[in-house]
């Protein structure tokens, strides 16, 4: 008899959710983890960055409250306290996950897990190495920051997001961020809020290059207005130590340039974490740098499955959780899961950005007849009250069926609104059906009704 029916390697958002769901479905389950429960998202990613952004938002609001009749004298920044608060939040949530494991009778095996083959896992912990047997193995080890082969990226002054989140005892006077994607713009927002001199270097022609063009362009205008220096269409050549800190040398349309910061953040994406995951002679088939899986998340090794960042092209915590749930449900004979093709994405800049589905450009490229409705929030009461930056909402629908295909929102709190539109896409709802809902006033969300009305008018032509 095997030790377990399921062993999950990795207690991140994919692994711990899968383990809890498996236990609820009656599987004897264990989770292997060599660090804190919660994985990257909870300890070195989503939650820590949002905690830091909460701190910088408070500072920003205090400093800019004059329009609402609130002014303050001396406002102090204590970086030690800011990062202590970040650690406290992560520790509280991590311990909560471990409490859920105990409640669900999921065994937490401390150590580094290695897959030895079908049904066999070794765990190297403080007390040595122990082997376990099981019916199924689920790899959910997540990802780590990528360091491309650019000369100088290994210098002491160059940090990854993991290293930056470990904290510092003072506010950096300046920071150069390589990469204008999600990680880059969120850290840019945090440090700019606190008064740090921020420079972003991005190789594409706009920020957030994988998203709707207008989102990146609008965010660039806002950041420039706040004093952030942007170098777009710029390819980094090398990084070198200099008298004033660390200097990034780049080329913009054949014109050389340089930007110097006290530190440099390398935010050029993440790569699957596979170190030590598979024993020699037990390697799965790969899809580029990711583990190749079938539609049931099974690898080329029988009985071994993989979910989340190690096997998915979409590296988001909620994607990993959905995949982990679906995987264990299929192991238990259930086939009704969250739709994996409707993925909301959120960016915690200011204003926030949230998207789901496809853009009008993507619809056109795919040969899908589509139309777009839009509302800018200049006259939105909540935006006026807050003196918010330029915000807008765009919704995309099929020109013939009127079914919602996608949405791109850029406004305060839109990350809390996007699920309504994800729900609509997942259930094949039409623009007319979405307009049946009454949205409260005054809210940011009421602008969605205006965007839908604009879209309905275009569809009726």
XYZ file of C-alpha atoms in Angstrom:
461
model
C 0.000 0.000 0.000
C 1.296 3.443 -0.916
C 2.074 6.134 1.654
C -0.243 8.602 -0.098
C -2.721 8.786 -2.928
C -1.368 12.203 -3.947
C 1.909 13.976 -3.245
C 2.060 17.640 -4.258
C 5.503 19.215 -4.615
C 5.222 22.925 -3.887
C 2.883 24.752 -1.497
C 2.261 27.802 -3.650
C -1.173 28.908 -4.879
C -1.319 25.976 -7.291
C -0.019 23.330 -4.918
C -1.794 24.211 -1.687
C -5.160 24.742 -3.388
C -4.794 21.416 -5.217
C -3.861 19.625 -1.994
C -6.817 21.035 -0.068
C -9.216 20.167 -2.881
C -7.776 16.647 -3.099
C -8.201 16.126 0.643
C -11.788 17.363 0.437
C -12.431 14.816 -2.307
C -11.116 12.048 -0.063
C -7.533 11.581 -1.264
C -4.822 10.956 1.319
C -2.557 13.864 0.473
C 0.845 15.287 1.354
C 2.538 18.526 0.329
C 6.319 18.894 0.039
C 7.694 22.388 0.657
C 11.199 23.613 1.511
C 10.230 27.226 2.205
C 7.180 29.054 3.552
C 3.727 27.845 2.580
C 2.140 30.111 -0.004
C 4.945 30.051 -2.543
C 6.116 32.993 -4.607
C 2.742 34.740 -4.727
C 2.324 34.970 -0.989
C 5.949 35.408 0.066
C 7.898 36.905 -2.863
C 5.345 38.217 -5.364
C 1.685 39.205 -5.467
C 0.947 39.759 -1.787
C 4.238 41.433 -0.759
C 4.179 43.865 -3.685
C 0.556 44.806 -2.993
C 1.423 45.319 0.673
C 4.238 47.684 -0.320
C 1.924 49.487 -2.741
C -0.592 49.916 0.084
C 2.096 51.658 2.141
C 3.169 53.907 -0.727
C -0.471 54.716 -1.513
C -0.984 55.944 2.064
C 2.103 58.136 1.785
C 0.983 59.450 -1.605
C -2.524 60.249 -0.333
C -1.169 62.140 2.676
C 1.186 64.177 0.512
C -1.424 64.968 -2.157
C -4.533 65.513 -0.022
C -4.624 69.275 -0.498
C -7.400 69.096 -3.094
C -9.658 67.542 -0.446
C -8.724 70.001 2.277
C -6.195 67.728 3.990
C -2.621 68.909 4.463
C 0.146 67.454 6.581
C 3.428 68.730 7.897
C 6.297 66.309 8.184
C 5.553 62.845 6.778
C 8.255 60.293 7.457
C 9.133 57.115 5.574
C 10.472 54.215 7.638
C 11.625 51.550 5.191
C 12.345 49.080 7.985
C 8.769 49.415 9.213
C 7.346 49.184 5.685
C 9.139 45.925 5.011
C 8.345 44.620 8.501
C 4.650 45.135 7.739
C 5.118 43.285 4.442
C 6.719 40.348 6.247
C 3.997 40.288 8.901
C 1.261 40.068 6.262
C 3.013 37.207 4.453
C 3.707 35.343 7.689
C 0.096 35.640 8.808
C -1.231 34.287 5.524
C 1.412 31.558 5.339
C 0.598 30.304 8.821
C -3.063 30.334 7.828
C -2.335 27.923 4.986
C -0.491 25.594 7.324
C -3.506 25.740 9.624
C -5.750 24.728 6.719
C -3.440 21.773 6.011
C -3.855 20.591 9.591
C -7.610 21.042 9.458
C -7.856 19.078 6.206
C -5.400 16.408 7.433
C -2.917 17.182 4.669
C 0.612 16.221 5.712
C 3.203 18.964 5.222
C 6.571 17.348 4.452
C 9.380 19.842 5.069
C 12.195 19.567 2.560
C 13.062 19.497 -1.121
C 11.038 17.051 -3.180
C 12.501 15.082 -6.080
C 10.472 12.899 -8.419
C 12.217 9.542 -8.759
C 9.715 8.049 -11.189
C 6.101 6.972 -11.333
C 4.744 6.896 -7.803
C 8.052 7.692 -6.068
C 9.182 10.906 -4.390
C 12.182 11.612 -2.169
C 12.183 14.449 0.344
C 15.504 15.883 1.519
C 14.941 17.610 4.851
C 16.830 18.464 8.029
C 16.661 14.830 9.144
C 18.037 13.426 5.902
C 16.392 11.942 2.826
C 13.235 9.853 2.954
C 11.361 8.201 0.100
C 7.581 8.080 -0.224
C 5.282 6.164 -2.538
C 2.004 7.403 -3.958
C -0.587 6.912 -6.676
C -0.139 10.346 -8.226
C 2.440 13.146 -8.135
C 1.661 16.797 -8.834
C 4.544 19.176 -9.593
C 3.721 22.763 -8.614
C 7.113 24.334 -7.939
C 6.361 27.675 -9.591
C 8.923 30.014 -11.120
C 11.886 32.240 -10.298
C 13.064 35.570 -11.751
C 14.849 35.224 -15.090
C 18.285 36.730 -15.685
C 18.993 36.966 -19.418
C 22.622 36.729 -20.603
C 23.334 40.459 -20.478
C 26.860 41.393 -19.336
C 26.823 42.837 -15.832
C 23.499 41.476 -14.607
C 25.390 39.547 -11.939
C 26.785 42.709 -10.328
C 25.912 43.361 -6.654
C 23.883 46.440 -7.577
C 21.518 44.458 -9.818
C 18.574 42.902 -8.008
C 15.706 40.625 -8.960
C 12.205 41.168 -7.594
C 12.881 38.443 -4.990
C 15.947 40.294 -3.726
C 14.281 43.708 -3.819
C 11.422 42.363 -1.694
C 13.848 41.302 1.019
C 13.921 44.975 1.930
C 16.409 47.745 2.611
C 17.097 49.965 5.604
C 16.742 53.139 3.567
C 14.842 54.520 0.608
C 16.916 54.223 -2.547
C 17.667 57.632 -4.000
C 17.286 56.185 -7.501
C 16.398 52.942 -9.233
C 16.672 51.797 -12.850
C 14.149 49.150 -13.852
C 14.907 46.895 -16.806
C 11.534 45.782 -18.141
C 8.248 47.638 -18.510
C 5.940 44.718 -17.851
C 3.778 44.034 -14.809
C 6.634 43.653 -12.316
C 8.427 46.723 -13.606
C 5.489 49.121 -13.519
C 4.330 48.001 -10.067
C 7.758 48.586 -8.521
C 8.001 51.862 -10.453
C 4.714 52.965 -8.880
C 5.908 52.049 -5.373
C 9.260 53.809 -5.540
C 7.921 56.824 -7.415
C 5.222 57.276 -4.769
C 7.925 57.478 -2.096
C 9.972 60.059 -3.992
C 12.667 57.830 -5.462
C 14.062 58.781 -8.879
C 12.764 56.051 -11.228
C 13.823 55.078 -14.752
C 12.241 52.296 -16.831
C 13.979 50.743 -19.839
C 11.710 48.674 -22.106
C 12.656 46.910 -25.330
C 9.228 47.222 -26.961
C 7.526 50.378 -28.151
C 5.276 50.711 -25.108
C 4.799 49.637 -21.518
C 2.824 46.433 -20.911
C 3.531 45.280 -24.485
C 1.433 42.099 -24.242
C -1.740 44.049 -23.459
C -4.030 46.428 -25.305
C -1.910 49.210 -26.777
C -3.894 52.042 -25.191
C -3.273 50.693 -21.679
C 0.493 50.919 -21.990
C 0.399 54.246 -23.764
C -1.890 55.806 -21.174
C 0.165 54.459 -18.284
C 3.320 55.855 -19.879
C 1.782 59.335 -20.027
C 0.755 59.132 -16.385
C 4.160 57.925 -15.189
C 5.960 60.592 -17.204
C 3.721 63.228 -15.617
C 4.836 61.916 -12.216
C 8.493 62.221 -13.155
C 9.343 58.660 -14.153
C 11.859 58.521 -16.996
C 10.932 56.105 -19.768
C 13.200 54.700 -22.466
C 11.065 52.653 -24.876
C 12.302 50.762 -27.933
C 15.519 50.464 -25.978
C 17.721 47.361 -25.896
C 20.042 46.900 -22.924
C 23.636 46.252 -23.956
C 25.355 45.850 -20.603
C 25.376 46.893 -16.966
C 28.446 48.331 -15.255
C 29.461 49.761 -11.901
C 29.961 53.518 -11.895
C 30.922 56.241 -9.475
C 27.282 57.104 -8.744
C 25.949 53.554 -8.539
C 25.136 51.032 -11.243
C 24.753 52.122 -14.862
C 22.644 50.439 -17.537
C 23.865 51.034 -21.089
C 21.266 50.708 -23.834
C 20.558 51.593 -27.442
C 17.412 53.387 -28.611
C 16.978 53.290 -32.396
C 20.764 53.049 -32.887
C 21.383 55.906 -30.445
C 23.365 54.893 -27.338
C 22.072 55.891 -23.919
C 22.725 55.240 -20.257
C 20.810 55.386 -16.977
C 22.349 55.208 -13.517
C 20.682 54.192 -10.281
C 21.650 53.341 -6.742
C 20.264 49.922 -7.652
C 19.015 48.237 -10.816
C 15.971 45.964 -10.885
C 16.005 43.197 -13.498
C 12.305 42.660 -14.234
C 12.433 40.773 -17.534
C 10.097 37.961 -16.549
C 10.252 34.621 -14.781
C 11.226 31.070 -15.672
C 9.932 27.681 -14.412
C 11.692 26.435 -11.297
C 12.856 22.896 -12.047
C 16.071 22.637 -10.021
C 16.222 19.220 -8.376
C 12.613 18.433 -9.250
C 13.396 15.362 -11.350
C 16.030 12.723 -10.618
C 18.583 11.744 -13.235
C 17.025 9.350 -15.708
C 13.547 10.662 -14.916
C 13.110 13.707 -17.114
C 9.737 14.670 -18.632
C 9.204 15.924 -22.159
C 9.602 19.695 -22.302
C 7.819 22.437 -24.210
C 10.590 24.986 -24.438
C 11.522 25.799 -20.840
C 8.224 24.495 -19.463
C 7.107 20.952 -18.687
C 4.877 19.629 -21.458
C 1.473 18.406 -20.258
C -1.673 17.071 -21.914
C -5.233 18.325 -21.439
C -5.367 16.515 -18.080
C -2.096 18.111 -16.898
C -0.230 14.806 -17.131
C 3.426 14.877 -18.127
C 5.161 12.291 -20.309
C 5.869 10.351 -17.095
C 2.808 8.232 -16.205
C 1.125 9.370 -13.009
C 3.115 12.612 -12.824
C 1.240 15.874 -13.369
C 2.300 19.516 -13.507
C 0.412 22.773 -13.050
C 1.112 26.470 -12.666
C 4.272 28.263 -13.721
C 6.291 25.080 -14.359
C 3.972 24.070 -17.198
C 1.834 27.076 -18.112
C 2.592 29.952 -20.446
C 0.345 32.155 -18.278
C 2.167 32.720 -15.003
C -0.573 33.905 -12.655
C -1.460 32.665 -9.185
C -5.157 32.242 -9.931
C -4.336 30.265 -13.082
C -2.206 27.892 -11.023
C -5.016 27.509 -8.480
C -7.590 26.804 -11.182
C -5.310 24.280 -12.869
C -4.537 22.546 -9.580
C -8.221 22.249 -8.770
C -9.063 20.954 -12.244
C -6.226 18.425 -12.150
C -7.275 16.785 -8.881
C -10.939 16.902 -9.851
C -10.149 14.968 -13.021
C -8.166 12.459 -10.955
C -11.349 11.937 -8.938
C -13.586 11.604 -11.997
C -15.037 15.127 -11.976
C -15.058 17.151 -15.169
C -16.909 20.387 -14.393
C -14.231 23.017 -13.730
C -13.546 26.714 -13.996
C -13.007 27.665 -17.639
C -9.280 27.775 -18.263
C -9.563 29.979 -21.356
C -11.059 32.970 -19.530
C -8.172 34.447 -17.549
C -8.425 37.863 -15.870
C -5.139 39.734 -15.414
C -4.587 42.585 -12.972
C -1.890 45.228 -12.590
C -1.711 47.295 -9.427
C -0.436 50.534 -10.898
C -2.298 53.778 -10.228
C -4.857 53.735 -11.677
C -5.220 49.959 -11.635
C -5.484 47.898 -14.819
C -7.579 44.771 -15.291
C -8.215 42.811 -18.486
C -9.947 39.627 -19.564
C -10.650 37.976 -22.896
C -9.334 39.407 -26.154
C -8.756 42.907 -27.491
C -10.240 44.300 -30.690
C -6.812 43.953 -32.347
C -6.629 40.283 -31.349
C -10.140 39.703 -32.647
C -9.205 41.281 -35.974
C -6.038 39.178 -36.221
C -8.103 36.042 -35.604
C -10.666 36.985 -38.241
C -13.431 37.521 -35.691
C -15.921 40.304 -36.505
C -15.900 42.523 -33.437
C -16.822 45.992 -32.246
C -15.616 48.007 -29.264
C -17.403 50.303 -26.834
C -15.553 52.764 -24.634
C -16.130 55.160 -21.775
C -13.592 57.633 -20.420
C -14.120 58.486 -16.763
C -13.596 62.247 -16.924
C -17.173 62.816 -15.757
C -17.369 59.870 -13.387
C -18.241 61.187 -9.927
C -15.817 58.979 -7.982
C -12.972 59.849 -10.365
C -13.700 63.578 -10.013
C -13.846 63.262 -6.207
C -10.445 61.576 -6.142
C -8.920 63.819 -8.815
C -7.950 60.613 -10.584
C -5.721 60.307 -13.610
C -7.121 59.620 -17.082
C -9.128 56.415 -16.851
C -11.220 54.427 -19.277
C -13.116 51.200 -19.873
C -13.254 49.273 -23.142
C -15.487 46.321 -23.930
C -15.293 44.115 -27.024
C -18.145 42.037 -28.432
C -18.773 39.773 -31.428
C -20.368 41.924 -34.110
C -22.925 39.268 -35.048
C -23.795 37.372 -31.859
C -23.213 40.365 -29.533
C -21.467 38.027 -27.079
C -18.835 39.695 -24.935
C -15.313 38.780 -26.070
C -13.103 40.912 -23.875
C -12.688 43.931 -21.625
C -9.834 46.301 -20.814
C -10.315 48.478 -17.739
C -8.029 51.184 -16.413
C -9.421 52.926 -13.358
C -9.333 52.843 -9.582
C -10.444 49.497 -8.089
C -10.983 47.880 -11.495
C -9.191 44.758 -10.245
C -12.260 44.236 -8.049
C -14.634 44.668 -11.012
C -13.111 42.447 -13.668
C -14.743 39.250 -12.390
C -18.148 40.500 -13.546
C -16.839 40.575 -17.096
C -14.975 37.273 -16.763
C -18.244 35.738 -15.604
C -20.016 37.205 -18.623
C -17.462 35.786 -21.077
C -17.422 32.380 -19.366
C -21.207 32.169 -19.658
C -21.439 33.529 -23.232
C -23.456 36.567 -22.168
C -24.380 39.295 -24.605
C -24.014 43.048 -24.290
C -27.783 43.327 -23.962
C -27.794 40.899 -21.040
C -25.055 42.844 -19.276
C -27.068 46.023 -19.669
C -29.925 44.461 -17.697
C -27.878 44.918 -14.513
C -28.306 48.117 -12.505
C -24.966 49.495 -11.317
C -24.928 51.753 -8.237
C -24.105 55.460 -8.180
C -21.659 56.884 -7.350
C -19.170 54.148 -8.233
C -16.353 53.661 -10.676
C -18.215 50.626 -11.967
C -21.157 52.646 -13.303
C -18.866 53.729 -16.152
C -19.128 50.147 -17.384
C -22.780 50.776 -18.221
C -21.736 53.713 -20.409
C -19.127 51.602 -22.196
C -21.703 48.870 -22.798
C -24.247 51.404 -24.060
C -21.653 52.779 -26.475
C -20.972 49.238 -27.677
C -24.696 48.411 -28.006
C -25.209 51.494 -30.176
C -22.390 50.417 -32.499
C -23.729 46.871 -32.707
C -27.163 48.196 -33.674
C -25.840 50.066 -36.722
